[in-house]
Structure formats: C-alpha cells, structure tokens
Short mmCIF file of C-alpha atoms and ligand atoms in Angstrom, two decimals:
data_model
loop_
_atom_site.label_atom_id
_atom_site.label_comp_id
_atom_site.label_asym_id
_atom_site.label_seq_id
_atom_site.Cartn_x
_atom_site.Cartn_y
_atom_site.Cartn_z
CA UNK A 1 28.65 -1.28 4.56
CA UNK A 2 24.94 -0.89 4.43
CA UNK A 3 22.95 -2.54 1.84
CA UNK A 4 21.35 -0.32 -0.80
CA UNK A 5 17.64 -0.42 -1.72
CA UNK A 6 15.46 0.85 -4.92
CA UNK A 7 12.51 1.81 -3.08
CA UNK A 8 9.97 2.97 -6.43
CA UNK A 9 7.34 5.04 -5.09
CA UNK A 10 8.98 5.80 -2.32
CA UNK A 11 7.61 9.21 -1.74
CA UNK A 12 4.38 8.21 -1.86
CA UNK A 13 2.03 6.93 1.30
CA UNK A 14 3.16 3.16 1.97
CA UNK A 15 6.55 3.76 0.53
CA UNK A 16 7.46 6.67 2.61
CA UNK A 17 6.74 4.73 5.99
CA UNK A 18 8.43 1.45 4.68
CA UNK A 19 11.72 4.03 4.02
CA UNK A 20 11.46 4.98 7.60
CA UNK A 21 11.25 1.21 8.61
CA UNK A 22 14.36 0.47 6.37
CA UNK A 23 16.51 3.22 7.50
CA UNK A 24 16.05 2.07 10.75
CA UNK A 25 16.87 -1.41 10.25
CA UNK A 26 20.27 0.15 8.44
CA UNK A 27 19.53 -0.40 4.92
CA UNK A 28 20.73 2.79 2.61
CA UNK A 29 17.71 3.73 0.04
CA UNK A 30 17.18 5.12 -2.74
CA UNK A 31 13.67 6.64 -4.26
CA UNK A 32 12.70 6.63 -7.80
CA UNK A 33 9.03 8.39 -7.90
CA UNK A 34 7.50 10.62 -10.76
CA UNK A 35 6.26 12.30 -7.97
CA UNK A 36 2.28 12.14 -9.53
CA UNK A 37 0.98 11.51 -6.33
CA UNK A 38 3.44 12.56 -4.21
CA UNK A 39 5.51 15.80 -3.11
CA UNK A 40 9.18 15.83 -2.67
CA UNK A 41 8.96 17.71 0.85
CA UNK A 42 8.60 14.36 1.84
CA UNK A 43 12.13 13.35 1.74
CA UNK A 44 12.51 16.20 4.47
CA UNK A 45 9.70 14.93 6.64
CA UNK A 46 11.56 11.32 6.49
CA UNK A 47 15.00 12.92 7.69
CA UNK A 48 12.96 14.67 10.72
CA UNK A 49 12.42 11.12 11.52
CA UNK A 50 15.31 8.92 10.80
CA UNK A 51 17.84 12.13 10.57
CA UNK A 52 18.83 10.58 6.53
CA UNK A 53 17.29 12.28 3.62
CA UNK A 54 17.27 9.53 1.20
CA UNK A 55 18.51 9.68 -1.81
CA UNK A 56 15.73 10.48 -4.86
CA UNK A 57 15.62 10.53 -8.35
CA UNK A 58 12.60 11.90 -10.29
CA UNK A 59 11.51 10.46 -13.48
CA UNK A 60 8.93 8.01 -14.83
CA UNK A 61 9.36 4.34 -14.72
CA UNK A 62 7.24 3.95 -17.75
CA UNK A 63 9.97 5.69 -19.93
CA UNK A 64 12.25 2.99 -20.44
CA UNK A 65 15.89 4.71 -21.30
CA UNK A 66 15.60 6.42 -17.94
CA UNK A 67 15.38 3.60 -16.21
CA UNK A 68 17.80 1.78 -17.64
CA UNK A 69 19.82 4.75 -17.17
CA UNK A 70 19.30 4.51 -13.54
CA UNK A 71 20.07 1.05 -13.39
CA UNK A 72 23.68 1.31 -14.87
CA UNK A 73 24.15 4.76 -12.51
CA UNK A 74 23.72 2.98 -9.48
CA UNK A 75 24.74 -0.96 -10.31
CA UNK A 76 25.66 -1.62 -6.53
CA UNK A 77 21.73 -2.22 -5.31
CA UNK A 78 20.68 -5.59 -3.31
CA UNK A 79 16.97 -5.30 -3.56
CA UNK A 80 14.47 -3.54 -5.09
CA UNK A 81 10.65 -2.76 -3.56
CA UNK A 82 8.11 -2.06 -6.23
CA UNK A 83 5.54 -0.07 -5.37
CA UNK A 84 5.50 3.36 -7.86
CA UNK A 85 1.78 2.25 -9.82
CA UNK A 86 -1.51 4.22 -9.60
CA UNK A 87 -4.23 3.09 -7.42
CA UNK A 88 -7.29 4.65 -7.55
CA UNK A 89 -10.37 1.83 -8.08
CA UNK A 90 -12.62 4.63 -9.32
CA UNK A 91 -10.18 6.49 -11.79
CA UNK A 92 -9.42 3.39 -13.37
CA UNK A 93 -12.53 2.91 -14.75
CA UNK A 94 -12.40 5.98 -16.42
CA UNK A 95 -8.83 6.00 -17.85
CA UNK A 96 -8.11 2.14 -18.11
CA UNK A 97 -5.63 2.29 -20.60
CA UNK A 98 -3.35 5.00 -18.46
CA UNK A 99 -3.75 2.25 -15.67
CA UNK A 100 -2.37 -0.71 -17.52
CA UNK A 101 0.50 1.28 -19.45
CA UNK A 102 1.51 2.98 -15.74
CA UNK A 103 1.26 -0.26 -13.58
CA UNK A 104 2.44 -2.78 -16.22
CA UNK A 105 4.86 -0.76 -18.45
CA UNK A 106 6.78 0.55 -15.30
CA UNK A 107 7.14 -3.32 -13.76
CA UNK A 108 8.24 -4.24 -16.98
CA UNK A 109 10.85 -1.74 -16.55
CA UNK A 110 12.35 -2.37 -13.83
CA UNK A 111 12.24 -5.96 -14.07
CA UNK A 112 13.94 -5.44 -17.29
CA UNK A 113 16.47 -2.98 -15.65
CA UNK A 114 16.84 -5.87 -13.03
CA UNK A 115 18.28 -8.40 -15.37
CA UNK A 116 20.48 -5.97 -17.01
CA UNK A 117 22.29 -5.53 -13.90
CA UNK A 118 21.83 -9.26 -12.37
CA UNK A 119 19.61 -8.44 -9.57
CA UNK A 120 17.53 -10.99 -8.68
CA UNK A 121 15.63 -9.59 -5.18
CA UNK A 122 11.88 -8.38 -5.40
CA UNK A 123 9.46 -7.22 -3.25
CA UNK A 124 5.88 -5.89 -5.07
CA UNK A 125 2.68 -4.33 -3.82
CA UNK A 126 -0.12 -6.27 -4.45
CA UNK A 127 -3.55 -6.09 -3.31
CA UNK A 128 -6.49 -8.25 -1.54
CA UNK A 129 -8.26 -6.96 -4.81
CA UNK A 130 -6.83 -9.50 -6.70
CA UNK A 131 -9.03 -11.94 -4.51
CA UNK A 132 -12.32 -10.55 -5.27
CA UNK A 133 -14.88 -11.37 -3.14
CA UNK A 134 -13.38 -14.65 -1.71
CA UNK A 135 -15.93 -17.66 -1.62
CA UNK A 136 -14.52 -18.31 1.99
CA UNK A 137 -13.17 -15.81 5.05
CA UNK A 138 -10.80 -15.45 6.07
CA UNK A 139 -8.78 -15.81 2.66
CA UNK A 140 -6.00 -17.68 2.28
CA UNK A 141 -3.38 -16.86 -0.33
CA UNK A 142 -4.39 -20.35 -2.30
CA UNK A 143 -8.29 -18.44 -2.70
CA UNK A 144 -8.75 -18.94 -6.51
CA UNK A 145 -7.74 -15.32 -8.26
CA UNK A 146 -11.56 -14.29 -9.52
CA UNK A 147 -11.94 -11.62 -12.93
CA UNK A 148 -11.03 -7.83 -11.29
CA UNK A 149 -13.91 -5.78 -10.88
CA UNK A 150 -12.35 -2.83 -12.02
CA UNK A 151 -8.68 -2.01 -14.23
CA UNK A 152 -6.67 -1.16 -10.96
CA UNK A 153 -7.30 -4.85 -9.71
CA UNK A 154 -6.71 -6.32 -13.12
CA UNK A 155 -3.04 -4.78 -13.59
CA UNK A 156 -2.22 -6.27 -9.70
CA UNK A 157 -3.30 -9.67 -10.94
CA UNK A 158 -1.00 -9.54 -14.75
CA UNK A 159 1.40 -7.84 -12.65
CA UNK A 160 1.88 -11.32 -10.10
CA UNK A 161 1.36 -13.08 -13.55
CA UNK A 162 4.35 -11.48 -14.98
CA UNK A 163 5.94 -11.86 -11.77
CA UNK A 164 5.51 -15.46 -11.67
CA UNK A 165 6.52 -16.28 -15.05
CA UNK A 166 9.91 -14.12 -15.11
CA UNK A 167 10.55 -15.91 -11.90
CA UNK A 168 9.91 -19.65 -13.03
CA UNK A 169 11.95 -18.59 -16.41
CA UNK A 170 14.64 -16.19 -15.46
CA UNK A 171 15.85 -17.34 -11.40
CA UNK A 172 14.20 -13.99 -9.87
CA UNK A 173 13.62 -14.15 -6.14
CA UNK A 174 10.18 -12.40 -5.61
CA UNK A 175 7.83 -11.89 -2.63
CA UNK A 176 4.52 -10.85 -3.42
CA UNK A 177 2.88 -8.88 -0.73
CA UNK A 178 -1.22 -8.73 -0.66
CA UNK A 179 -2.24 -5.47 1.39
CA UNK A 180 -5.96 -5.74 2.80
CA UNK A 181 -6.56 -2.17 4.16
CA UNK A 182 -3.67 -0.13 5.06
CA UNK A 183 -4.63 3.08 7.09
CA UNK A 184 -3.15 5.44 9.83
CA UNK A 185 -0.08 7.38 9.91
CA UNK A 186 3.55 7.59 11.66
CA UNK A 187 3.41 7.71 15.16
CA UNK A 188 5.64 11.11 14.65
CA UNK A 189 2.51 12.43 12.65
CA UNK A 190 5.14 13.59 10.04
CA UNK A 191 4.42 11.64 7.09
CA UNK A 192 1.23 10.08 6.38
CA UNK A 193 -1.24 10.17 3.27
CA UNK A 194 -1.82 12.76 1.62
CA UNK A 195 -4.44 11.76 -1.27
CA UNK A 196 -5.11 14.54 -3.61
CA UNK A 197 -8.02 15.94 -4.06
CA UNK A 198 -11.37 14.27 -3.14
CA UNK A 199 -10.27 11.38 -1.31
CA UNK A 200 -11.89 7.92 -2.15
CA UNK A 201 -10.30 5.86 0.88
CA UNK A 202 -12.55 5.55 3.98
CA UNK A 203 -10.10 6.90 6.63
CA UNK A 204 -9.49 10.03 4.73
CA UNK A 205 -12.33 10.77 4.16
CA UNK A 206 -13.52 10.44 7.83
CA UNK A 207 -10.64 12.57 8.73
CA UNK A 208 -11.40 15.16 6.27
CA UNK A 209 -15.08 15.49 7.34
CA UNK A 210 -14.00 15.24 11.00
CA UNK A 211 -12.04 18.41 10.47
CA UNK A 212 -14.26 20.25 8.09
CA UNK A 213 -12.78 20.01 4.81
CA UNK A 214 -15.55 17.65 3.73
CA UNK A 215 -18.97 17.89 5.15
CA UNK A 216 -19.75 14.79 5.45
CA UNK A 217 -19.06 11.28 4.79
CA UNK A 218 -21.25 8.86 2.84
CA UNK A 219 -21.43 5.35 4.17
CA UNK A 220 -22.02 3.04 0.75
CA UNK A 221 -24.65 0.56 1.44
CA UNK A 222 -25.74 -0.96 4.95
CA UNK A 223 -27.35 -3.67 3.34
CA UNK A 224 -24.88 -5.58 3.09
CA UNK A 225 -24.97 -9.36 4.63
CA UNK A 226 -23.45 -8.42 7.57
CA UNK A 227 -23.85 -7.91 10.88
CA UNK A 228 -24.77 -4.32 10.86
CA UNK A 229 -25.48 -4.27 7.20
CA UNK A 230 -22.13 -1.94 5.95
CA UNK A 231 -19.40 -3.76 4.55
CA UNK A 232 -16.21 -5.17 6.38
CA UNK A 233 -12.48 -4.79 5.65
CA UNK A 234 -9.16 -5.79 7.29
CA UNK A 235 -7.39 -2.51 8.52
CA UNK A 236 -3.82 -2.69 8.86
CA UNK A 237 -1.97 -0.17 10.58
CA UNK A 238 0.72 1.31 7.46
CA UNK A 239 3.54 0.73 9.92
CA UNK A 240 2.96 -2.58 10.64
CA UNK A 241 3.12 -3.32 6.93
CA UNK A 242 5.48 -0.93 6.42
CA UNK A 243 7.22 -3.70 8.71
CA UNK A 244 6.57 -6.35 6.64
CA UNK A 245 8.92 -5.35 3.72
CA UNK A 246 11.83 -5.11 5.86
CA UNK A 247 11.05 -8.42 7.05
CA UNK A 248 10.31 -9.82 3.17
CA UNK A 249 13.70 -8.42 1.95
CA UNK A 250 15.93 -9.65 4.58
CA UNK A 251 14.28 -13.38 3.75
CA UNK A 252 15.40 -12.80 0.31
CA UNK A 253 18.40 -11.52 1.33
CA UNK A 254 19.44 -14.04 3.79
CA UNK A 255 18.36 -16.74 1.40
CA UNK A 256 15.59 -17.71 3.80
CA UNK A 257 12.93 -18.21 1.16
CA UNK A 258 11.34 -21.53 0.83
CA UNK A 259 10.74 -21.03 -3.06
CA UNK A 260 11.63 -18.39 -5.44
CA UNK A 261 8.28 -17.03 -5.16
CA UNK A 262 6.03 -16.23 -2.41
CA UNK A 263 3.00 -15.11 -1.49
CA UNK A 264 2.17 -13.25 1.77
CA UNK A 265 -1.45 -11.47 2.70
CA UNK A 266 -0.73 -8.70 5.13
CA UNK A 267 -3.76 -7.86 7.21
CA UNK A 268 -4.36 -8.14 10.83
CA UNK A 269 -7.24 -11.20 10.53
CA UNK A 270 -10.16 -8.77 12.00
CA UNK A 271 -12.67 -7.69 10.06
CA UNK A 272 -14.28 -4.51 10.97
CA UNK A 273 -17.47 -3.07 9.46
CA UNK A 274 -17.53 1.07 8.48
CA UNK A 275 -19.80 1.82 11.38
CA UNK A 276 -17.16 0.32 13.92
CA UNK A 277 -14.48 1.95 11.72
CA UNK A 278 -16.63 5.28 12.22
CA UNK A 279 -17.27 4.29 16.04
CA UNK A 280 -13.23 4.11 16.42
CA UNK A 281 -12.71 7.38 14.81
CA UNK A 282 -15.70 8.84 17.49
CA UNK A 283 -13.87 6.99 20.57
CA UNK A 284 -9.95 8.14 20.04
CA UNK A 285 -11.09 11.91 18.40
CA UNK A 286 -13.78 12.36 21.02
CA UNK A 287 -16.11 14.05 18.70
CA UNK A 288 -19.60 13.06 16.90
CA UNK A 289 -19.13 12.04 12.97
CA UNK A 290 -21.02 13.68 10.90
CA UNK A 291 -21.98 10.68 8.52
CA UNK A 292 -25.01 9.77 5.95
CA UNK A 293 -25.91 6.36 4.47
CA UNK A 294 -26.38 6.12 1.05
CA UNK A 295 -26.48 3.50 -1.54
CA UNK A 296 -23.84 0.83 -2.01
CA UNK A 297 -20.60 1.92 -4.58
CA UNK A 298 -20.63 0.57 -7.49
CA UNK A 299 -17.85 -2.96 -7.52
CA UNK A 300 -17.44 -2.76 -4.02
CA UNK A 301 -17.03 -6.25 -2.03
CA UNK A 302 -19.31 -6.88 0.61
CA UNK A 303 -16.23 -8.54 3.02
CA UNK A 304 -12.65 -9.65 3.11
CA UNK A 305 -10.72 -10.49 5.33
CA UNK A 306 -7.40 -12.12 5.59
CA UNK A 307 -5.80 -15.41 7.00
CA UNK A 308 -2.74 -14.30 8.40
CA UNK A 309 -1.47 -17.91 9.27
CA UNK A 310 1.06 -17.82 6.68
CA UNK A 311 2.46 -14.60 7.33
CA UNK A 312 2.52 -15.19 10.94
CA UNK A 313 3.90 -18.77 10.75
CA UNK A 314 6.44 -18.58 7.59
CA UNK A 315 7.24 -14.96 7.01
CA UNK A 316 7.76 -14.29 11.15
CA UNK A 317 5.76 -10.77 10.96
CA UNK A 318 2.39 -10.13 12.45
CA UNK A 319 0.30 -6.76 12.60
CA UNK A 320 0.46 -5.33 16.27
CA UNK A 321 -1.94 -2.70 15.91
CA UNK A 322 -5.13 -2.55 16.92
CA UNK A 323 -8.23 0.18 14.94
CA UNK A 324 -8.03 2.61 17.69
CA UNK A 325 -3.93 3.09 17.28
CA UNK A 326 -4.80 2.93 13.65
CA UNK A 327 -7.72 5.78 13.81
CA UNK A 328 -5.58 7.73 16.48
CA UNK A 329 -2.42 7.85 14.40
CA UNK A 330 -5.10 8.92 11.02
CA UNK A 331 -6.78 11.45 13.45
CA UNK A 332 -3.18 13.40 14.68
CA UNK A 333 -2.10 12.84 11.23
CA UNK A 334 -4.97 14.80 10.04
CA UNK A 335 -4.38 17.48 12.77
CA UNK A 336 -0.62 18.12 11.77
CA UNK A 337 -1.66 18.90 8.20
CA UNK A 338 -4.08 21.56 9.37
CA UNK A 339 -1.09 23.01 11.41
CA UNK A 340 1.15 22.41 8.78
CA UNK A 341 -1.10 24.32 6.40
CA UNK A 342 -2.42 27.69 8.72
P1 NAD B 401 0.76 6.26 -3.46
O1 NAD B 401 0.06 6.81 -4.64
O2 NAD B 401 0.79 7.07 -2.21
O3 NAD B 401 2.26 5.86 -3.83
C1 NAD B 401 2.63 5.43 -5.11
C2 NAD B 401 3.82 6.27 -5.55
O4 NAD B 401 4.24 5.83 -6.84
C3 NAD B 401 3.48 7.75 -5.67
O5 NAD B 401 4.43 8.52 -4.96
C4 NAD B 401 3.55 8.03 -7.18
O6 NAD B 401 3.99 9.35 -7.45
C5 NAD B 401 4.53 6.96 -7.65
N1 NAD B 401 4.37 6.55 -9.05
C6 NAD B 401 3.24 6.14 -9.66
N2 NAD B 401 3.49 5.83 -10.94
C7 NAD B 401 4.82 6.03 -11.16
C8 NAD B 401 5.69 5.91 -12.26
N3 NAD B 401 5.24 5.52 -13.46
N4 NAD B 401 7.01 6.20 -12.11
C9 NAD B 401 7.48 6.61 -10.92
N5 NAD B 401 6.71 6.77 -9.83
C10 NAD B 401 5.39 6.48 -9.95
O7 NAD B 401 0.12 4.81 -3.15
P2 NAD B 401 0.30 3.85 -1.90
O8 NAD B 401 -0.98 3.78 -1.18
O9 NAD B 401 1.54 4.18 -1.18
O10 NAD B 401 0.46 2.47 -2.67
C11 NAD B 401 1.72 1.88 -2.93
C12 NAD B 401 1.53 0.56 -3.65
O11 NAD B 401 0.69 -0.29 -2.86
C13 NAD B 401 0.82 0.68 -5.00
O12 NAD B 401 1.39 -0.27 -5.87
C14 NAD B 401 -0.62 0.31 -4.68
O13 NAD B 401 -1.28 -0.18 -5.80
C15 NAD B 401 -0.40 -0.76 -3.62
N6 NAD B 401 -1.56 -0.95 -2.75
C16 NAD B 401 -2.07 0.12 -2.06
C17 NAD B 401 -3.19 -0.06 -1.24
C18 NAD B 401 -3.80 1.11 -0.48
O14 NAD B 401 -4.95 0.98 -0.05
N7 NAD B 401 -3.10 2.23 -0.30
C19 NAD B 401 -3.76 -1.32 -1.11
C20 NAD B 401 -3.21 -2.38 -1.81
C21 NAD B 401 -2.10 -2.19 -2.64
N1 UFG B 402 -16.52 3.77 2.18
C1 UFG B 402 -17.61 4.55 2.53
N2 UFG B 402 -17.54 5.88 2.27
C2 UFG B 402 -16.47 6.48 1.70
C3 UFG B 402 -15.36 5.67 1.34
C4 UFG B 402 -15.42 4.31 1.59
O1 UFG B 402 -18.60 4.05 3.05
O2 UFG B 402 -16.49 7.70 1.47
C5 UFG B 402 -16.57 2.33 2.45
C6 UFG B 402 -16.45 1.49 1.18
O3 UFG B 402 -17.70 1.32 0.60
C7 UFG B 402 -15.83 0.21 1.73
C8 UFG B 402 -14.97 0.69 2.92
O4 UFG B 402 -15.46 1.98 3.24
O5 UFG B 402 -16.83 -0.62 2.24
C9 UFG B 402 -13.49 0.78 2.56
O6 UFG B 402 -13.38 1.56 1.36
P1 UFG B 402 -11.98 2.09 0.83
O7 UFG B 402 -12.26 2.90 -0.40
O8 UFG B 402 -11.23 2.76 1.93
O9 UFG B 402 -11.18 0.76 0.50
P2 UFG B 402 -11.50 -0.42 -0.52
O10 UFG B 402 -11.59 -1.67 0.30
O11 UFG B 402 -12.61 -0.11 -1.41
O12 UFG B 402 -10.17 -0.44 -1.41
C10 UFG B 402 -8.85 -0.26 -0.83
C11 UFG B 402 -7.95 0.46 -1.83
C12 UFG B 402 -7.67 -0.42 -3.01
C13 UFG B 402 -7.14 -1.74 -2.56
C14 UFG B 402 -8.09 -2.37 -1.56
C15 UFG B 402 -7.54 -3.65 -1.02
O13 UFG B 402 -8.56 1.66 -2.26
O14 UFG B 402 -6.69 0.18 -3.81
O15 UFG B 402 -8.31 -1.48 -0.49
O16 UFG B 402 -6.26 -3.49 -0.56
F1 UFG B 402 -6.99 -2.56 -3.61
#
C-alpha cells in the first residue's frame, strides 16, 4: 500500500514540484492549500505529469477546527511536509502581523493536529533568511541565527524555534530544510511559478521583462563588495529541492535520522552574482535583457551562499543542476504561460 502524505501548500510553487517528485517515488498525497497564492488548475497540470490528480482539500490552516477536522478525516497519514506560509520579504513589512498569525498560527496547527493523531514525521520549509548575512561563506547550518531583517524571516526563525522545542518535549521527528534560492520550472514546462502580480523574485521578473510583460528589470545595487559589484545568491534548481523532501521523508521514515531533529541547507554551493544570473538568462533565451541598475533594496544581503557538505555527506542528496538548466527551464516556463494564456 502506498504511504500517504499531507503535503500543505501543495498547490503552490515548491510544493507542486515536490508532489510530482513524491508521486513518482510512490507515495499517495494529499494537498491542504487556501489556495491564496495558488490556483487549483494546478492539480490538473500535476496529473498531465504523473497521470494522479492528488487529492486536495481547501481551507485555511490558521482556522483551527478545520484542521483538526482534517486530521481525524484522514487519520491514516505517515508524514506531513509543511510548507502552506506566505513569503513575500517586501509585503511583510507592510502587514507584519498577517505574517506572523499565517506562518505561526497555521504550524501551530498542524503540529497540534499532529499530536492528536500520533504522527510524529515532519518536514518544514525554512529559509537561508534565517542566516542573515552570515559572518563566513559558505554557511554552514551551525552559522549563529542573526535578528531577521524583515517579518517573513522572523516567523522562519520562531517557526524552527517552535520546531525544536515540540521536538525536544513531545518525541517529534523533524527535518528542517533551509532553501537558498530556488528558481526554474518542470522540465515538462507544466507547472512552475506563477507569482501574482508584480513579481519581487529575480527570475520572474527577468522572465517577465524578457517577454514583455514588464519593461524592464531593475538590478538593486552594483556596489556591492563583490566581484562585479551586484549581489550573489545560491540558485537551486526547484526540482532538485523538490528532490530533497522525498529524500528527508524517507530518512524519517526509515528511521535513518541521526537525531530527532535536523538541519539541512539546500543550495547548490555556487554563488552567482545578478549580472551572471542575467548573462544565463541572455545565453539559453538567445535574446538581449533589457535591464537598468538602480540603487540597492532596502534589507537585502550582499551574499550567501551555502555549504552543502552536510546535505551531501549525511542527507545523501545533492543539487544536479547547473544556472543555465535552471534559466532554461524559467525561460520555457515563461513561454508556456504566454501560450497557455493567447
Ligand atoms: P507559494 O506561495 O508558491 O506556496 C505556498 C502555498 O501555501 C500557496 O499555495 C498558498 O496558497 C498556501 N498557503 C499559504 N498560507 C496558507 C494557509 N494559511 N493555509 C493553507 N494554505 C496556505 O510559495 P513557495 O515558493 O512554494 O514556498 C513554499 C515554502 O517554502 C514557504 O514556506 C516559503 O516560505 C518557503 N521558502 C520559499 C522560498 C522561495 O524563494 N520560494 C525560499 C525559502 C523558503
Ligand atoms: N533583484 C534585482 N532585481 C529584481 C529582483 C531581485 O536586482 O527585480 C536582486 C536582489 O536584489 C537580490 C537577487 O536579485 O540580490 C535575488 O533577489 P530575490 O528577490 O529573487 O531573492 P532574495 O534572495 O531576496 O530572497 C529569496 C526569497 C525569500 C527567501 C530567500 C532565501 O524571496 O523568500 O530567497 O531563500 F527567504
């Protein structure tokens, strides 16, 4: 019988590829999303892939009946991957308190809905955020957690606090999982993200201008201390993360871990500046970018990137793809959206 998975958030950009990575490897799952930044036709998009619609139920994870609702309905689940929270840096400066009471009332939720049916398997998103701008690169998951720049990074690092604590109290297995940069899309170009509105990602955004929805992309700073002055990131392909959960639950699973909780980075170990991100974009789309510096954004980090020893070494996953698969798999991405659309 397969093993049945609460994927929260599923619908949405990470947790629709991780689906597609779990269905693969045989696990049965099931979506809980509100669907606030997200769109249901998803679900048909991941059956063009794996030929399974997943199962979905729509409702808020902050409302706290309805979850525990769900958790008596369907009492038969082996693992649960948390990743429904909101995620815009920007927008959380402006509406703070929505942030916290999304990101932290909805954990609290299902961890509570967790215990109540004696599940004890985790897997949550967290973020490279939560590092700030390390004193040291590449950073190791023992860099010292510095104070969030914005509300966003503050409810990733209560939400590994809470984590921690209900583990070390209460016997939950949990993996913590610290994305650097995810970008790209499904080699099938049917899912991908689909950020609404204005996007604030880089990838997007180059995508968006590339194609003429945007008309042109501002490049924050390039006085930065770095080579060519704009600031550097880790860009992981959202497969190859998408990867990396299937790989975290089946340690938990298989009662591989080492301790009851763990903490993984997920990047690739490269560092790549915005004008070799740009560059990328240029080489695989064969066209000229129309781009702009500008000043820096306010609360960005300079550069980060990740030491990818202990995911490697412990966890047995490493990132295969390199920035031009990443930018190629953005760039048809983009193009099957304007097809999809006309
Ligand atoms: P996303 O917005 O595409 O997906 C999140 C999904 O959660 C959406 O479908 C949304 O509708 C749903 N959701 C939000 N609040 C909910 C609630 N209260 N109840 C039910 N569903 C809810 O974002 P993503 O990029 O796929 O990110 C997934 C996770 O990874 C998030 O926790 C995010 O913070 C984390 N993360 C993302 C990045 C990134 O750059 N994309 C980097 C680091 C960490
Ligand atoms: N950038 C531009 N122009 C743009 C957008 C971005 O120059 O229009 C630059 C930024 O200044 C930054 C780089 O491109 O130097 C990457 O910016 P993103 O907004 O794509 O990504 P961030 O590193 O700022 O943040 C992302 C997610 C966060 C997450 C973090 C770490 O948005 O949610 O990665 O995982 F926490």
């Amino acid at each position: 019988m397969k093993r049945k998975i609460l994927v929260t958030g599923g619908a949405g950009y990470i947790g629709s590829h991780t689906v597609v990575e779990l269905q693969e490897a045989g696990f049965e799952v099931v979506i809980v999303d509100n669907l606030s930044n997200s769109y249901d036709s998803v679900l048909d998009n991941i059956k063009e892939i794996t030929g399974i619609k997943p199962r979905f139920y729509h409702f808020d994870l902050t409302d706290a009946e309805r979850t525990k609702d769900f958790f008596a309905e369907e009492n038969d689940i082996a693992g649960v991957i948390h990743f429904a929270a909101l995620k815009a840096v920007g927008e959380s400066m402006q509406k703070s308190v929505l942030y916290y009471k999304n990101n932290i009332f909805s954990l609290l939720n299902v961890l509570e809905g967790m215990k109540m049916s004696g599940l004890d398997n985790l897997v949550f998103s967290s973020s490279c955020t939560v590092y700030g701008q390390p004193d040291t690169l590449p950073v190791t998951e023992q860099a010292p957690i510095k104070k969030a720049y914005s509300p966003y990074g503050h409810t990733k690092q209560i939400a590994e606090e809470i984590i921690q604590n209900v583990s070390s109290l209460d016997g939950l297995h949990a993996i913590l999982l610290r994305y650097f940069n995810p970008i790209g899309a499904h080699p099938s170009a049917k899912i991908g993200e689909l950020p609404l509105g204005v996007p604030n990602n880089l990838v997007p955004f180059i995508t968006q201008t590339a194609i003429g929805i945007r008309e042109e992309l501002k490049v924050f700073g390039n006085d930065y201390d770095t080579p060519d002055g704009t600031a550097i990131r880790d860009y992981i392909h959202v497969v190859d993360l998408a990867k990396a959960h299937v790989v975290a639950l089946r340690r938990m699973l298989e009662n591989k871990q080492k301790e009851k909780l763990e903490v993984f980075n997920l990047g690739t170990g490269n560092g790549f500046s915005v004008l070799e991100v740009i560059q990328a974009f240029e080489k695989v789309s064969k066209q000229k970018l129309n781009y702009r510096i500008v000043g820096r954004r306010p609360g960005d980090t300079e550069k980060v990137w990740a030491a990818t020893k202990l995911a490697n070494e412990e966890l047995g996953w490493k990132a295969r793809k390199n920035l031009f698969e990443m930018m190629e798999s953005a760039w048809n991405w983009e193009l099957a959206l304007k097809k999809r659309n006309s």
